[in-house]
Amino acid sequence: MRKYFTIMLVLVVSISAKAQLNESDSVRWQARFNATGSILDGNVARTSLLHRLEITHANAGWGLSTRNDYQYGTTRYILTESDVISSNFIYLKPLSKVYPYVMGLVETNLRRKIDFRYQVGPGVTWNVVQAKPSLLKLSTTVTYENTRFGGTIFDDEKYNGNHVIETWRLTGRIFGRHVLKSKLRINYEFWWQQSLSESFNYRFHTEESLEFPIAKHIALRTAVRYSYENVELLGLKPFDLFWTYGFTISNF
């Protein structure tokens, strides 16, 4: 019997407590878990798994949220992804139209040879639209960033010989969520991070998803995620593109 069968598996699982901080005035703790993945064996061997855990809490005085992504992947049984992104926020009066926060971000990325990156700093969010079928938020954050790379030769020779790059960044972010009359759910997020001292040191990220309910707790789902980083080690591409599809299972 073969150790592996030729299969393609796509799974999206979401367990959530009614709503996220972005949508709700609830003071309850809220949690959401997503898992997407594919396994292909035979003539082509490829495994890709992506998990996300979100925990939020909010009341009139304060709030917090943490979103933690882990991506694992192999190609021809060689490890290609073992990446972590952890975004953490503490909010002051998060149910207000405009409210401040402090952000802390931790990231590793095997594909881009980022051994460890962290960002920390204050920001402010504006709830442009905050209604039950629609949500639109704008935010800006100033952070100190420290990135340790797994190499010292960069596309830009200015950084050659350095394992660590430090900079202050300004981040602009747009986040939206809408439910159409057809029950189609649209989610999107875009942010741009610009170094305050070097115009060519920038990155951006965009993520969009569509969900269409087919039962009370089940929806068809597809999502696209694209990220671009203008400062990278020599020989690496500056962008990554992921397209996932499957199902969403939720309790709301």
PDB file of N, CA and C in Angstrom, residues 18 31 36 78 86 92-93 107 117-119 146 183 196 203 208 213 216-217 224 227 231:
ATOM      1  N   LYS A  18     -20.280  34.949  16.899  1.00  0.00           N
ATOM      2  CA  LYS A  18     -21.198  35.984  16.428  1.00  0.00           C
ATOM      3  C   LYS A  18     -20.576  37.050  15.550  1.00  0.00           C
ATOM      4  N   ALA A  31     -13.887  34.634  19.078  1.00  0.00           N
ATOM      5  CA  ALA A  31     -12.802  33.848  18.496  1.00  0.00           C
ATOM      6  C   ALA A  31     -13.195  33.358  17.112  1.00  0.00           C
ATOM      7  N   THR A  36      -7.165  26.513   5.697  1.00  0.00           N
ATOM      8  CA  THR A  36      -7.262  26.231   4.270  1.00  0.00           C
ATOM      9  C   THR A  36      -6.052  25.403   3.873  1.00  0.00           C
ATOM     10  N   ILE A  78      10.250  19.174  -0.184  1.00  0.00           N
ATOM     11  CA  ILE A  78      11.205  20.141   0.349  1.00  0.00           C
ATOM     12  C   ILE A  78      10.423  21.289   0.982  1.00  0.00           C
ATOM     13  N   SER A  86       1.887  37.499  13.214  1.00  0.00           N
ATOM     14  CA  SER A  86       1.059  37.748  14.384  1.00  0.00           C
ATOM     15  C   SER A  86       0.843  39.253  14.522  1.00  0.00           C
ATOM     16  N   LEU A  92      -8.290  51.907  22.567  1.00  0.00           N
ATOM     17  CA  LEU A  92      -8.911  52.770  23.555  1.00  0.00           C
ATOM     18  C   LEU A  92     -10.239  53.266  22.992  1.00  0.00           C
ATOM     19  N   LYS A  93     -11.345  52.953  23.683  1.00  0.00           N
ATOM     20  CA  LYS A  93     -12.699  53.319  23.250  1.00  0.00           C
ATOM     21  C   LYS A  93     -12.965  52.871  21.805  1.00  0.00           C
ATOM     22  N   GLU A 107       6.718  38.687  12.556  1.00  0.00           N
ATOM     23  CA  GLU A 107       6.628  37.975  11.283  1.00  0.00           C
ATOM     24  C   GLU A 107       7.898  37.176  11.014  1.00  0.00           C
ATOM     25  N   ARG A 117      10.989  39.479  12.123  1.00  0.00           N
ATOM     26  CA  ARG A 117      10.654  40.904  11.961  1.00  0.00           C
ATOM     27  C   ARG A 117       9.655  41.292  13.037  1.00  0.00           C
ATOM     28  N   TYR A 118       9.850  42.470  13.601  1.00  0.00           N
ATOM     29  CA  TYR A 118       8.836  42.999  14.512  1.00  0.00           C
ATOM     30  C   TYR A 118       8.628  44.473  14.241  1.00  0.00           C
ATOM     31  N   GLN A 119       7.384  44.917  14.477  1.00  0.00           N
ATOM     32  CA  GLN A 119       7.000  46.323  14.384  1.00  0.00           C
ATOM     33  C   GLN A 119       6.173  46.678  15.609  1.00  0.00           C
ATOM     34  N   ASN A 146      12.168  46.358  12.917  1.00  0.00           N
ATOM     35  CA  ASN A 146      13.469  45.695  12.934  1.00  0.00           C
ATOM     36  C   ASN A 146      13.311  44.367  12.212  1.00  0.00           C
ATOM     37  N   LYS A 183     -27.033  37.886  -0.457  1.00  0.00           N
ATOM     38  CA  LYS A 183     -26.355  37.217   0.657  1.00  0.00           C
ATOM     39  C   LYS A 183     -24.856  37.052   0.416  1.00  0.00           C
ATOM     40  N   LEU A 196       9.868  56.015   6.476  1.00  0.00           N
ATOM     41  CA  LEU A 196       9.891  57.471   6.598  1.00  0.00           C
ATOM     42  C   LEU A 196      11.242  58.068   6.217  1.00  0.00           C
ATOM     43  N   ARG A 203       6.410  48.449   1.113  1.00  0.00           N
ATOM     44  CA  ARG A 203       5.737  47.184   0.829  1.00  0.00           C
ATOM     45  C   ARG A 203       4.230  47.432   0.861  1.00  0.00           C
ATOM     46  N   GLU A 208      -8.573  39.847  -0.569  1.00  0.00           N
ATOM     47  CA  GLU A 208     -10.001  39.937  -0.864  1.00  0.00           C
ATOM     48  C   GLU A 208     -10.612  38.534  -0.796  1.00  0.00           C
ATOM     49  N   PRO A 213     -23.425  32.004   0.957  1.00  0.00           N
ATOM     50  CA  PRO A 213     -24.050  30.966   1.794  1.00  0.00           C
ATOM     51  C   PRO A 213     -24.850  29.976   0.960  1.00  0.00           C
ATOM     52  N   LYS A 216     -27.384  27.298   6.318  1.00  0.00           N
ATOM     53  CA  LYS A 216     -27.392  28.221   7.449  1.00  0.00           C
ATOM     54  C   LYS A 216     -25.990  28.515   7.964  1.00  0.00           C
ATOM     55  N   HIS A 217     -25.142  27.507   8.028  1.00  0.00           N
ATOM     56  CA  HIS A 217     -23.814  27.683   8.588  1.00  0.00           C
ATOM     57  C   HIS A 217     -22.699  27.357   7.600  1.00  0.00           C
ATOM     58  N   VAL A 224      -8.157  35.753  -2.411  1.00  0.00           N
ATOM     59  CA  VAL A 224      -6.893  36.050  -3.078  1.00  0.00           C
ATOM     60  C   VAL A 224      -6.073  36.955  -2.167  1.00  0.00           C
ATOM     61  N   SER A 227       1.073  40.094  -1.868  1.00  0.00           N
ATOM     62  CA  SER A 227       1.959  40.962  -1.108  1.00  0.00           C
ATOM     63  C   SER A 227       3.205  41.276  -1.928  1.00  0.00           C
ATOM     64  N   VAL A 231      12.256  45.770  -0.903  1.00  0.00           N
ATOM     65  CA  VAL A 231      13.613  45.474  -0.448  1.00  0.00           C
ATOM     66  C   VAL A 231      13.690  43.981  -0.159  1.00  0.00           C
TER      67      VAL A 231
END
